[in-house]
Coordinates of C-alpha atoms in Angstrom, one line a residue:
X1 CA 28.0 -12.9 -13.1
X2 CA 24.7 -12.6 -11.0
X3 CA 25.3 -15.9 -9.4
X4 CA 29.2 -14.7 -8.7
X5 CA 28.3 -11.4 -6.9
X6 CA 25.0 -12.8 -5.4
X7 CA 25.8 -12.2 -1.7
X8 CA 27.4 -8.8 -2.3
X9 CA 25.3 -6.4 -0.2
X10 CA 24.7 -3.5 -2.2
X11 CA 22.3 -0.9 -3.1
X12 CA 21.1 -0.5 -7.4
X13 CA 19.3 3.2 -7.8
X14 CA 16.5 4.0 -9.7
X15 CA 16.0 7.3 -12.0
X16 CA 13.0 8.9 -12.6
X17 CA 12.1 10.9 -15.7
X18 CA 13.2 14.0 -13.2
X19 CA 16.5 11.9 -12.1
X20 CA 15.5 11.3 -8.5
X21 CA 17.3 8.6 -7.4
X22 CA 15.3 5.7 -5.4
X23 CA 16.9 2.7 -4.1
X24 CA 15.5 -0.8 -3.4
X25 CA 17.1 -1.8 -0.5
X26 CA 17.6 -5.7 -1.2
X27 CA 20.3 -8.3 -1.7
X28 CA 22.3 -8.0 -4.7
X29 CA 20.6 -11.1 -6.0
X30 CA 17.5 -9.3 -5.7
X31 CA 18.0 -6.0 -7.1
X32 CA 17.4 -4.9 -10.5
X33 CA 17.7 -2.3 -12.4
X34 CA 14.1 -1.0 -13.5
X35 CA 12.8 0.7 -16.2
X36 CA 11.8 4.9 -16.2
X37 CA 8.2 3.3 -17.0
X38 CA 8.1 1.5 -13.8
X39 CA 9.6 4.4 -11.6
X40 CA 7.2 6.4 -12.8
X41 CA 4.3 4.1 -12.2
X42 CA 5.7 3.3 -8.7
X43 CA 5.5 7.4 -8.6
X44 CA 2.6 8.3 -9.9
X45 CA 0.6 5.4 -7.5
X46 CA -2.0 7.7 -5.1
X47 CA -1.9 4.8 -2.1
X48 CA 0.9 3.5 -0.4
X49 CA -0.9 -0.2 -0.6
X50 CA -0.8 0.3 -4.4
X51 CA 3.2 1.6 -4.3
X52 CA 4.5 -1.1 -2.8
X53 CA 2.1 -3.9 -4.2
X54 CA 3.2 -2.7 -7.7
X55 CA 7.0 -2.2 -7.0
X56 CA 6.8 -5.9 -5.0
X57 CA 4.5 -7.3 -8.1
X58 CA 7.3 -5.8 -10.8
X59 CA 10.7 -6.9 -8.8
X60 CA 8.7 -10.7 -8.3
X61 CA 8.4 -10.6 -12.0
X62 CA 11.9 -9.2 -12.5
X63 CA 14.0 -11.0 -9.9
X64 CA 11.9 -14.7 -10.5
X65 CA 15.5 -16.4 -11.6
X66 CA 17.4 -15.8 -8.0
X67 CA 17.8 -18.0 -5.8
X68 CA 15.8 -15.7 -2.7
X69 CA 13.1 -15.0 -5.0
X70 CA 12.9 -19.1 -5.9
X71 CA 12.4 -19.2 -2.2
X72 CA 9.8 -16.6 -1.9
X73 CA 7.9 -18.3 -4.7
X74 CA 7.5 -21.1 -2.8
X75 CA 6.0 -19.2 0.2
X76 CA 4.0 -17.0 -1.8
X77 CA 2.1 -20.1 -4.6
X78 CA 0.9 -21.4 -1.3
X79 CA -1.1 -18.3 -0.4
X80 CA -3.2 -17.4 -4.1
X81 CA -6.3 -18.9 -2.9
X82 CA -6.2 -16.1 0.2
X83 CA -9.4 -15.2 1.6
X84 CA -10.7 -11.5 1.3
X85 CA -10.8 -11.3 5.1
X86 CA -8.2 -13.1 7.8
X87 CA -8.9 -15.9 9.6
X88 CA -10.5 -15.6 13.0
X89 CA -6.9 -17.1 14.6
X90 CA -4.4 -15.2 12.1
X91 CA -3.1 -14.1 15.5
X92 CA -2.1 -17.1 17.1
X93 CA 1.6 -17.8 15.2
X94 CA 2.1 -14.8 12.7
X95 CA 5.0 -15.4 10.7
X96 CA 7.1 -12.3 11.1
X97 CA 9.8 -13.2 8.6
X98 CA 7.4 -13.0 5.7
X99 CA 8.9 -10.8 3.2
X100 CA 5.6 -9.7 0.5
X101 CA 2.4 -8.1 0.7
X102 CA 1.0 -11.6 -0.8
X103 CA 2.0 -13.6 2.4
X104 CA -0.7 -11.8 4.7
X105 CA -3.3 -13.8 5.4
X106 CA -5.8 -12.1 3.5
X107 CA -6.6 -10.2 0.6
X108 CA -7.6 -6.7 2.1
X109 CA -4.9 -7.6 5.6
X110 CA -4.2 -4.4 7.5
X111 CA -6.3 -1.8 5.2
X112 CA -7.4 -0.3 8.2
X113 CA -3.7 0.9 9.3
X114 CA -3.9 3.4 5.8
X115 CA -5.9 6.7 7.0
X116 CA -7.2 8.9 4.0
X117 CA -6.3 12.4 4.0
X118 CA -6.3 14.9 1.1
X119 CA -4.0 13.5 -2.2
X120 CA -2.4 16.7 -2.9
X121 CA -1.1 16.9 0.7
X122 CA -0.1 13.4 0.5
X123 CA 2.0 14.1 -3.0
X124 CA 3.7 16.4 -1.1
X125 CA 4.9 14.2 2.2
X126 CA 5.5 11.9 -0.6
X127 CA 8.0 14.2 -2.5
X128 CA 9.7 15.2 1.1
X129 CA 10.9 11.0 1.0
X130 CA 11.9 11.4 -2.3
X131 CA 14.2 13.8 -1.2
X132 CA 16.2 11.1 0.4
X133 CA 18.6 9.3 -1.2
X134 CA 18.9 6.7 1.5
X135 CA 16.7 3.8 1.2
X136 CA 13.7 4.1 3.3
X137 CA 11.4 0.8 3.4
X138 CA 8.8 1.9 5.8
X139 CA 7.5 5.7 6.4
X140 CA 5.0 6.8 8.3
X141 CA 4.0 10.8 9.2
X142 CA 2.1 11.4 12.1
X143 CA 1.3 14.0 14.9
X144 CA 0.0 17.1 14.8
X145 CA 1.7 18.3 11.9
X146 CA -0.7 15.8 10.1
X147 CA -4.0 15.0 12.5
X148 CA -4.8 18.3 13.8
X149 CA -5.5 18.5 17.7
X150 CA -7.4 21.8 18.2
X151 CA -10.7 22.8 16.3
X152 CA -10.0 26.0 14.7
X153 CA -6.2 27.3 14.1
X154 CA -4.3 29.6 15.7
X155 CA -2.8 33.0 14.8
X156 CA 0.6 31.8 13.8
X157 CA 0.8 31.4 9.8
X158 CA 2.4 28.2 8.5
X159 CA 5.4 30.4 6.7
X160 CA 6.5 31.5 10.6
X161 CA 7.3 27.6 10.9
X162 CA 8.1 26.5 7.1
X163 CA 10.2 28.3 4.8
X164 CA 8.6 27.9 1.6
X165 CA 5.7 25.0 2.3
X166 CA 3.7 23.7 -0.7
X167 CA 0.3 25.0 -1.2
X168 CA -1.4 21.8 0.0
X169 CA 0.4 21.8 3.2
X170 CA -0.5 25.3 4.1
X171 CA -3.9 24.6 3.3
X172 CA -4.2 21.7 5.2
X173 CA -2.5 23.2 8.2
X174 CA -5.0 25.8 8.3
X175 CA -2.4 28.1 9.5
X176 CA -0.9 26.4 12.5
X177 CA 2.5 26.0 10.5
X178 CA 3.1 22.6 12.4
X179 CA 6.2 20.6 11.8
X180 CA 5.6 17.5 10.7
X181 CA 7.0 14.6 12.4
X182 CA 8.3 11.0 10.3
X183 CA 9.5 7.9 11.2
X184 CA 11.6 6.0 8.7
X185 CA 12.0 2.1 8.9
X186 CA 15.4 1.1 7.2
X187 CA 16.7 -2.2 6.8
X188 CA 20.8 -1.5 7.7
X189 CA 21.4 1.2 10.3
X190 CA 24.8 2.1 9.3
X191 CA 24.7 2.2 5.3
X192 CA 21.7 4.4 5.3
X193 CA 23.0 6.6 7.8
X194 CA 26.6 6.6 5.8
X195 CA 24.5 7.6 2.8
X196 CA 22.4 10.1 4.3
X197 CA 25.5 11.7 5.5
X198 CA 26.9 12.2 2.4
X199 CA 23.7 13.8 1.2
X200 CA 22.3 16.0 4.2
X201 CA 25.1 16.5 6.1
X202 CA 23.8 19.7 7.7
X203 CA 20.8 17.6 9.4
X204 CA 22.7 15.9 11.9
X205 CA 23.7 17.6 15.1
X206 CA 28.3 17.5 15.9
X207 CA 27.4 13.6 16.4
X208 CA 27.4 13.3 12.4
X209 CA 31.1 14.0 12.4
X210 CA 31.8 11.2 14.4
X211 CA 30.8 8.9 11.6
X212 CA 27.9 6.6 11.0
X213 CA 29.3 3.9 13.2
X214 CA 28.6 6.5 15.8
X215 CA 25.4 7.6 14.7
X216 CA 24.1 4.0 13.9
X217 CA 25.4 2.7 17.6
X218 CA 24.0 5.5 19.7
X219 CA 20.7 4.5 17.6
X220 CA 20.6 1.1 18.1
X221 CA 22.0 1.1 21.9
X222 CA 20.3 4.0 23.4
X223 CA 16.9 4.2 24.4
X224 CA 13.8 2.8 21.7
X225 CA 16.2 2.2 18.8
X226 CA 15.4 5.8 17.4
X227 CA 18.0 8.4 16.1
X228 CA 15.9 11.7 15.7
X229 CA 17.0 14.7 13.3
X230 CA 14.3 17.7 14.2
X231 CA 14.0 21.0 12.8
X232 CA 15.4 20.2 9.3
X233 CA 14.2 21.7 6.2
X234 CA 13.4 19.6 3.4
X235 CA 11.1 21.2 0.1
X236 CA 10.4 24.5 2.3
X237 CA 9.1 22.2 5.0
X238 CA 9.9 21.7 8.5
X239 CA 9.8 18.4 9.6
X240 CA 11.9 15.4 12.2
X241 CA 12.4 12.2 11.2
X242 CA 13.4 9.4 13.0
X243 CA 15.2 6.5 11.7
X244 CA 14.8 2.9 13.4
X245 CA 15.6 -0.3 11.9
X246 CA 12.8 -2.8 11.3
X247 CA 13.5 -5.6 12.9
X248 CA 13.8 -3.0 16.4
X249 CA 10.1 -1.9 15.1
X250 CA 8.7 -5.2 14.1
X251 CA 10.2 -6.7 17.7
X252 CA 8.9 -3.5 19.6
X253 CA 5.1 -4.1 17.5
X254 CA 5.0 -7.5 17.8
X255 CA 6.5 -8.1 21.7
X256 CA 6.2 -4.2 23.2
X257 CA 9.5 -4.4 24.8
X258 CA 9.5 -0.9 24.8
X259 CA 6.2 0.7 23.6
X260 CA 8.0 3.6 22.0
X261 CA 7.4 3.5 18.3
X262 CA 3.9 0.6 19.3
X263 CA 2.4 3.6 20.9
X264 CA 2.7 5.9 18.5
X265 CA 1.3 3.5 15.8
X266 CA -2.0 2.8 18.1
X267 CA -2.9 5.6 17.3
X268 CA -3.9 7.3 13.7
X269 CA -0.7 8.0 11.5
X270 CA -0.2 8.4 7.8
X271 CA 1.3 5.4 6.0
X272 CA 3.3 6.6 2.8
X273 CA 5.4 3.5 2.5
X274 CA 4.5 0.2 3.6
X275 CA 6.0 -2.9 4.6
X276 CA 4.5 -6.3 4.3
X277 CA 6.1 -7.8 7.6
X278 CA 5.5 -4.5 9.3
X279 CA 1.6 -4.0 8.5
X280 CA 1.6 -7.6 10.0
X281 CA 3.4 -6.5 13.2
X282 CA 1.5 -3.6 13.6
X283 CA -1.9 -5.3 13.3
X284 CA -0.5 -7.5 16.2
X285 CA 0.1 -4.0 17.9
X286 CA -3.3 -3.0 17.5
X287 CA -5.2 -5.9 18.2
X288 CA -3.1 -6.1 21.8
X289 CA -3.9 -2.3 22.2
X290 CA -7.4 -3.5 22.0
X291 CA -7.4 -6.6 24.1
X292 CA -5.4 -4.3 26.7
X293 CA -7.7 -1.2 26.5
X294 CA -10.2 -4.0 27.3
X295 CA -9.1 -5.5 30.2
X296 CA -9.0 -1.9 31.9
X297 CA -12.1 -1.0 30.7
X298 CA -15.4 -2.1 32.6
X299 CA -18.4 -4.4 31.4
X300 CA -20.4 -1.3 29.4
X301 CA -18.0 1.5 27.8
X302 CA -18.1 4.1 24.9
X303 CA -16.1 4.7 21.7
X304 CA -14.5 7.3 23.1
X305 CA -13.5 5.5 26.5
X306 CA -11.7 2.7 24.4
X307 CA -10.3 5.1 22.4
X308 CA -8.9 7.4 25.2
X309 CA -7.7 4.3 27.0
X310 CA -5.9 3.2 24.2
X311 CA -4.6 6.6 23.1
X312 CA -3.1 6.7 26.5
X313 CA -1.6 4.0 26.9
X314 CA 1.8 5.2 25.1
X315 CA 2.1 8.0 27.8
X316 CA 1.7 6.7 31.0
X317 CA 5.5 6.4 32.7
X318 CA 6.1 9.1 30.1
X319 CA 8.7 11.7 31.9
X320 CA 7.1 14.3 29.6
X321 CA 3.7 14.5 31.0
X322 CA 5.0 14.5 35.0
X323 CA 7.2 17.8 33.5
X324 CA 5.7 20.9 32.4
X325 CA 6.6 20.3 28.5
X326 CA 3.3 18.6 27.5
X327 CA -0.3 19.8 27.1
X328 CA -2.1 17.7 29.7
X329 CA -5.5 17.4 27.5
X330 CA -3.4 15.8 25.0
X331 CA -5.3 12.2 25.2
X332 CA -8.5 13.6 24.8
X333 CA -7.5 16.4 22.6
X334 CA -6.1 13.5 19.9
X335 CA -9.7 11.6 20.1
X336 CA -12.0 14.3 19.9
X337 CA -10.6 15.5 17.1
X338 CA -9.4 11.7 15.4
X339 CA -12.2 9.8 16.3
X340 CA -13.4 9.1 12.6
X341 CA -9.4 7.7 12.1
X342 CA -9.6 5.7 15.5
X343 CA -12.9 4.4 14.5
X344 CA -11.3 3.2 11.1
X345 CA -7.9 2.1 12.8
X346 CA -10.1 -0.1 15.6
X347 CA -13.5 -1.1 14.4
X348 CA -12.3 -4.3 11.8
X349 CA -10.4 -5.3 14.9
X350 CA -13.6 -5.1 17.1
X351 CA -15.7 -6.6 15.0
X352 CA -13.6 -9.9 14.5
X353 CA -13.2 -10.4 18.5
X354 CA -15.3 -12.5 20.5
X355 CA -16.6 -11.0 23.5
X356 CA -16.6 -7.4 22.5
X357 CA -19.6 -5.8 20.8
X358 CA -20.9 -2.6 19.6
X359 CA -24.5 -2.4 21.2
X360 CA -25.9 0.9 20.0
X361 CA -28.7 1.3 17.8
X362 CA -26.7 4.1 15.8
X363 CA -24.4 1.6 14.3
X364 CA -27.1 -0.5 12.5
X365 CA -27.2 2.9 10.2
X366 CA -25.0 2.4 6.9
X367 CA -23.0 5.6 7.3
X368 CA -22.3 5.5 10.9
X369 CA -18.7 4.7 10.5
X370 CA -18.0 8.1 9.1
X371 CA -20.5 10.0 11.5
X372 CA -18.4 12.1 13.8
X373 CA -21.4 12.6 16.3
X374 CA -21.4 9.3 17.0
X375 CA -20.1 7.9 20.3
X376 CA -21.6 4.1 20.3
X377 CA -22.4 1.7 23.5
X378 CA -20.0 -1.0 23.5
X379 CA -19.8 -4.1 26.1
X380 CA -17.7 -6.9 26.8
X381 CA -18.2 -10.2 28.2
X382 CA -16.4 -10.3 32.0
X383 CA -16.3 -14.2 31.8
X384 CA -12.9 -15.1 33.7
X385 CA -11.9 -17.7 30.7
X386 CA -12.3 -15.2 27.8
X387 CA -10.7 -12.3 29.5
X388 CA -8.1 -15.2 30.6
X389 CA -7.3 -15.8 27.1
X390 CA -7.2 -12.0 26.6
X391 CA -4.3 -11.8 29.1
X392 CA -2.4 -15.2 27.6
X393 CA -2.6 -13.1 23.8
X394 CA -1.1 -10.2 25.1
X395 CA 2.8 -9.2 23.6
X396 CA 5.1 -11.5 25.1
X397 CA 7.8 -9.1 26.7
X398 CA 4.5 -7.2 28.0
X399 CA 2.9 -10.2 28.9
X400 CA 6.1 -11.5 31.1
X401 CA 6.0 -8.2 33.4
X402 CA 2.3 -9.1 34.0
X403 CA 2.9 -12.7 35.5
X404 CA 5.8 -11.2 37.2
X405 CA 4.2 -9.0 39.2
X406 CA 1.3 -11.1 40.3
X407 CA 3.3 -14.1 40.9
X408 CA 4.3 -11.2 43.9
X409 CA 1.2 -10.4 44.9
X410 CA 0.2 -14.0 44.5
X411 CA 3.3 -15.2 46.8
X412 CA 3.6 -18.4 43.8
X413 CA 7.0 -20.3 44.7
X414 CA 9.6 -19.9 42.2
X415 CA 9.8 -23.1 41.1
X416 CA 6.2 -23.1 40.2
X417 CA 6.0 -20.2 38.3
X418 CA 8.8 -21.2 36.5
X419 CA 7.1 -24.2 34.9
X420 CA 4.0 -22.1 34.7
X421 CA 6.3 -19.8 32.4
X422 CA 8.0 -22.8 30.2
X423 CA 4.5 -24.2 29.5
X424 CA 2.8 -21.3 28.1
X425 CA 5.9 -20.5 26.1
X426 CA 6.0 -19.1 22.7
X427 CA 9.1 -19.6 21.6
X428 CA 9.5 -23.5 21.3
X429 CA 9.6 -24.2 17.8
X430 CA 8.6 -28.2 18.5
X431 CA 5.2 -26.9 20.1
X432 CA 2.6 -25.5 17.9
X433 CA -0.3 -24.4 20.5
X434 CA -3.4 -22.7 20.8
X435 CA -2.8 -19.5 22.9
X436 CA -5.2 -20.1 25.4
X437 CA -5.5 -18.9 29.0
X438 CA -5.0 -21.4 31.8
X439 CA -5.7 -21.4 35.4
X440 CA -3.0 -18.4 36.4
X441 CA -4.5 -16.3 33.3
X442 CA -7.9 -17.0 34.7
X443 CA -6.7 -15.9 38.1
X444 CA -5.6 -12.5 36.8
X445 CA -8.6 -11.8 34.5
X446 CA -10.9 -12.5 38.0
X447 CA -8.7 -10.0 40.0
X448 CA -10.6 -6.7 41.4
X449 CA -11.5 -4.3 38.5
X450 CA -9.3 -1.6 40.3
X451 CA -6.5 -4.2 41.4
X452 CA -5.9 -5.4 37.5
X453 CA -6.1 -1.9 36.1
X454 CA -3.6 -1.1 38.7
X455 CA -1.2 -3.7 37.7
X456 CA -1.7 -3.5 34.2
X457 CA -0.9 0.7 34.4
X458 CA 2.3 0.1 36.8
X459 CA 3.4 -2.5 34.1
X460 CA 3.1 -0.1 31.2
X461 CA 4.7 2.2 33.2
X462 CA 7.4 0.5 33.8
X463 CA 8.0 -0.7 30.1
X464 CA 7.5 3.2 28.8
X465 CA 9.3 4.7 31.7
X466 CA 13.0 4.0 31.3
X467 CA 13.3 3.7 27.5
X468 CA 11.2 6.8 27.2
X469 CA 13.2 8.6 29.3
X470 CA 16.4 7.5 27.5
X471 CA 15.4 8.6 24.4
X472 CA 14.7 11.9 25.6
X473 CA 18.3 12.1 26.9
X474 CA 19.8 11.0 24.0
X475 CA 17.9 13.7 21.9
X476 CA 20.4 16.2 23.9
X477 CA 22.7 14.8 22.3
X478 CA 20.9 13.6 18.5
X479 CA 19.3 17.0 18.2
X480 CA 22.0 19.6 19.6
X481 CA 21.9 22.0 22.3
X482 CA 20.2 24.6 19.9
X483 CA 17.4 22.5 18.8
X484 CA 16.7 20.7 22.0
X485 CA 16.0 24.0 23.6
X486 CA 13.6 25.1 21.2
X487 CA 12.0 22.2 21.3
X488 CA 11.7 22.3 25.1
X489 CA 10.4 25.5 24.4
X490 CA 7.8 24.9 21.8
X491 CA 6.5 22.1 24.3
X492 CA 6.5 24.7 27.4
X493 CA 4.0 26.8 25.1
X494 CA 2.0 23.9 24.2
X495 CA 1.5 23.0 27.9
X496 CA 0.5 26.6 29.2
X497 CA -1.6 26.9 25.8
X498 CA -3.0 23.6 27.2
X499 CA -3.9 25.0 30.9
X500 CA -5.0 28.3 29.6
X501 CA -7.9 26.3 27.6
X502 CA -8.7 23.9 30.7
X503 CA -8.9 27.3 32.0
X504 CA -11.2 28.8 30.1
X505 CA -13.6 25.7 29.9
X506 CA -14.3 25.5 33.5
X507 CA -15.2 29.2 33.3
X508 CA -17.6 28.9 30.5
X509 CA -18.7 25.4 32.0
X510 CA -19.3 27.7 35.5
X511 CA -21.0 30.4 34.0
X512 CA -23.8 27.8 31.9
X513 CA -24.5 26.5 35.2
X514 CA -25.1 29.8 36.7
X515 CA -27.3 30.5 33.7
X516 CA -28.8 27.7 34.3
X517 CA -29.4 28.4 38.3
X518 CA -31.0 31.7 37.4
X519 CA -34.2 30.6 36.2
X520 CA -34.9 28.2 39.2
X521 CA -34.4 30.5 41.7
X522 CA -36.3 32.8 40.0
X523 CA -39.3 30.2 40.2
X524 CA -38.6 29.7 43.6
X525 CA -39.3 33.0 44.6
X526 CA -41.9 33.0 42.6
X527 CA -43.6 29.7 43.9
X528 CA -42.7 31.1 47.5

């Protein structure tokens, strides 16, 4: 009977001891029911790396007699012997289609994506996704909500924003009663929409009575792939969650067509469900973040300069900061207060590449990672060859806007870039090349500093600009009238909150220095 209904899409739920359902959203070939005793060890698991290693580990050894695990077996004997860390050129083809945490190229792969925050307010954005009966494959929280921005709370009490929050989340807030913000990664658009329908109704703006052909086609064709539901409550908690489908967030990680949901993972987020294909894509994402960052960065740089640079990336061409609806300190308000996270999100990266290095004496100290104080030297090598290879590894869709725009400032005949293009192609399957920069690479890594930062900051522009601003018009309609304006309006606050404290730094910056000019004139006249 397996065999029979083996290409029957479906979904098989899982019950808890509490009778939660949870759904494993696989073929039917590969879905199985599972025991209370392995719900509640999937449960009770404090790590997402530990959650979905035992839930893949116990549908492997569940699902070993169909035919897609057969396949996966194949895949996965080859890779037991993995080395504890990835090969220096894991970057050069990654196989995107790989389906289990043991197909990474190494042992420990992508640990630094997983941030560590308190457990008990993890357990509770845990229990918010159990809430969903849907079938979420990838979650992520992140913002605010979760990484506070500001050093010290405001007046507002968390019970203004969430109805009845859970202990840890007050505590954790400090106060600030922030919403917290979700993505989920889904495998099939429609059926988890048409599920979470049927479910929570009442968090989907009129669109939801259109249907979830409607609400999975305005996702999918309007602007990043994203369908947003904000100010919902779910376990006394105010939170928005988006809902894109993998492959659109694998292809956006892996290619930056967009930068929409690859800008928001650069930087520090929460990982509560994890995805073996996605930690890959994502590690892509950061590494070109890096190699990006790099390339606008000159020969000697701080922590917090890369960090900035790549915390900024995602908001250049972003309509939001040209409008008066964002706090214009944002960047540096995220790194100054994240810059233990960035250092753990960036630093395995950095140390793995060739021609970056940390060159400050505070880093030879054993603790230094977790010292917040510290804001090490860094340099990179300016050789035209290595920071041609730099540009040649950079996502593909990104990397295609580059060449085109100085193939126009370079005035290269069409017929010659064209070629140019074909032979440093990725896509041909019957080549299997090193990805290293040739002469036209080189030629762009030895531009002017402040020529290739220019070029590089119009391209991102242009690949945030228009999706960005799409997405926002489509919240209009996603969110509702009602909720769009308080949104609006809770971002209006944030930005005069934001001026108001530029404000006042400038003043107390102005007053030290008068302090400061005191003295000397006083020993002026008194030298005189």
């Amino acid at each position: 009977m397996w065999r029979a209904l083996g290409n029957i899409p479906t979904l098989v739920a899982l019950r808890s001891a509490a009778k939660t359902p949870v759904y494993i959203d696989r073929p039917f070939h590969d879905r199985w029911w599972l025991s209370a005793k392995h719900v509640r060890a999937f449960a009770s698991s404090t790590s997402s790396d530990s959650f979905d290693s035992k839930a893949n580990s116990t549908l492997s050894r569940l699902s070993t007699s169909s035919p897609a695990a057969q396949s996966r077996a194949t895949r996965t004997s080859q890779s037991r012997d993995r080395p504890n860390n990835p090969p220096a050129d894991w970057d050069e083809h990654p196989d995107l289609s790989i389906s289990t945490f043991s197909e990474l190229p190494s042992t420990n792969f992508g640990f630094n994506q997983h941030m560590v925050i308190n457990d008990e307010f993890k357990e509770a954005l845990r229990q918010i996704l159990w809430q969903f009966r849907a079938p979420i494959r990838y979650a992520f929280a992140y913002g605010s909500g979760v990484f506070p921005q500001t050093a010290s709370p405001r007046s507002s009490s968390s019970s203004q924003v969430h109805p009845k929050p859970s202990a840890a989340i007050s505590t954790v807030q400090g106060g600030q009663g922030k919403m917290i913000d979700f993505i989920f990664g889904v495998s099939y658009t429609q059926h988890w929409h048409s599920l979470n329908l049927q479910q929570h109704r009442n968090h989907y703006s009129a669109v939801g009575s259109l249907g979830s052909y409607a609400v999975s086609w305005i996702q999918d064709k309007w602007g990043a792939g994203v369908y947003f539901n904000p100010f919902v409550t779910v376990n006394g908690t105010l939170i928005k969650y988006g809902v894109v489908n993998l492959d659109t967030l694998c292809k956006d990680l892996s290619e930056w067509d967009s930068l929409y949901l690859a800008g928001r993972l650069q930087k520090p987020v929460k990982i509560l469900r994890d995805d073996a294909r996605v930690r890959l894509a994502n590690q892509v994402n950061l590494l070109s973040a890096v190699r990006t960052a790099l390339l606008l960065l000159p020969s000697t740089f701080t922590e917090q300069d890369l960090y900035s640079t790549i915390a900024g990336i995602s908001y250049l061409g972003d309509p939001r900061m040209s409008l008066p609806t964002e706090n214009q300190n944002k960047v540096n308000n995220i790194v100054t207060h994240q810059h233990i996270n960035f250092r753990r999100l960036y630093a395995p990266l950095i140390e793995n590449l060739p021609n970056v290095s940390f060159k400050d004496s505070q880093t030879s100290q054993p603790d230094w990672i977790h010292d917040p104080s510290t804001n090490a030297l860094m340099t990179q090598d300016m050789d035209p060859i290595k920071r041609g290879n730099m540009v040649r590894r950079l996502p593909s869709a990104f990397r295609q806007k580059l060449y085109f725009a100085y193939q126009s400032k370079f005035q290269i005949p069409q017929l010659e870039f064209t070629n140019m293009l074909e032979d440093s192609s990725d896509t041909d399957p019957a080549r299997v090349k090193r990805r290293q920069g040739g002469r036209f690479e080189q030629r762009i890594a030895a531009d002017e500093p402040e020529s290739l930062r220019k070029e590089i900051r119009e391209v991102i522009k242009k690949t945030i600009r228009w999706t960005s601003t799409s997405q926002t018009l489509k919240g209009l309609i996603t969110g509702g009238w009602t909720n769009t304006w308080r949104y609006v309006s809770e971002k209006v606050a944030k930005y005069r909150e934001g001026n108001r404290k530029v404000k006042n730094d400038d003043e107390t910056q102005k007053q030290k220095e008068e302090k400061k000019e005191i003295p000397n004139k006083v020993d002026r006249d008194t030298t005189a």
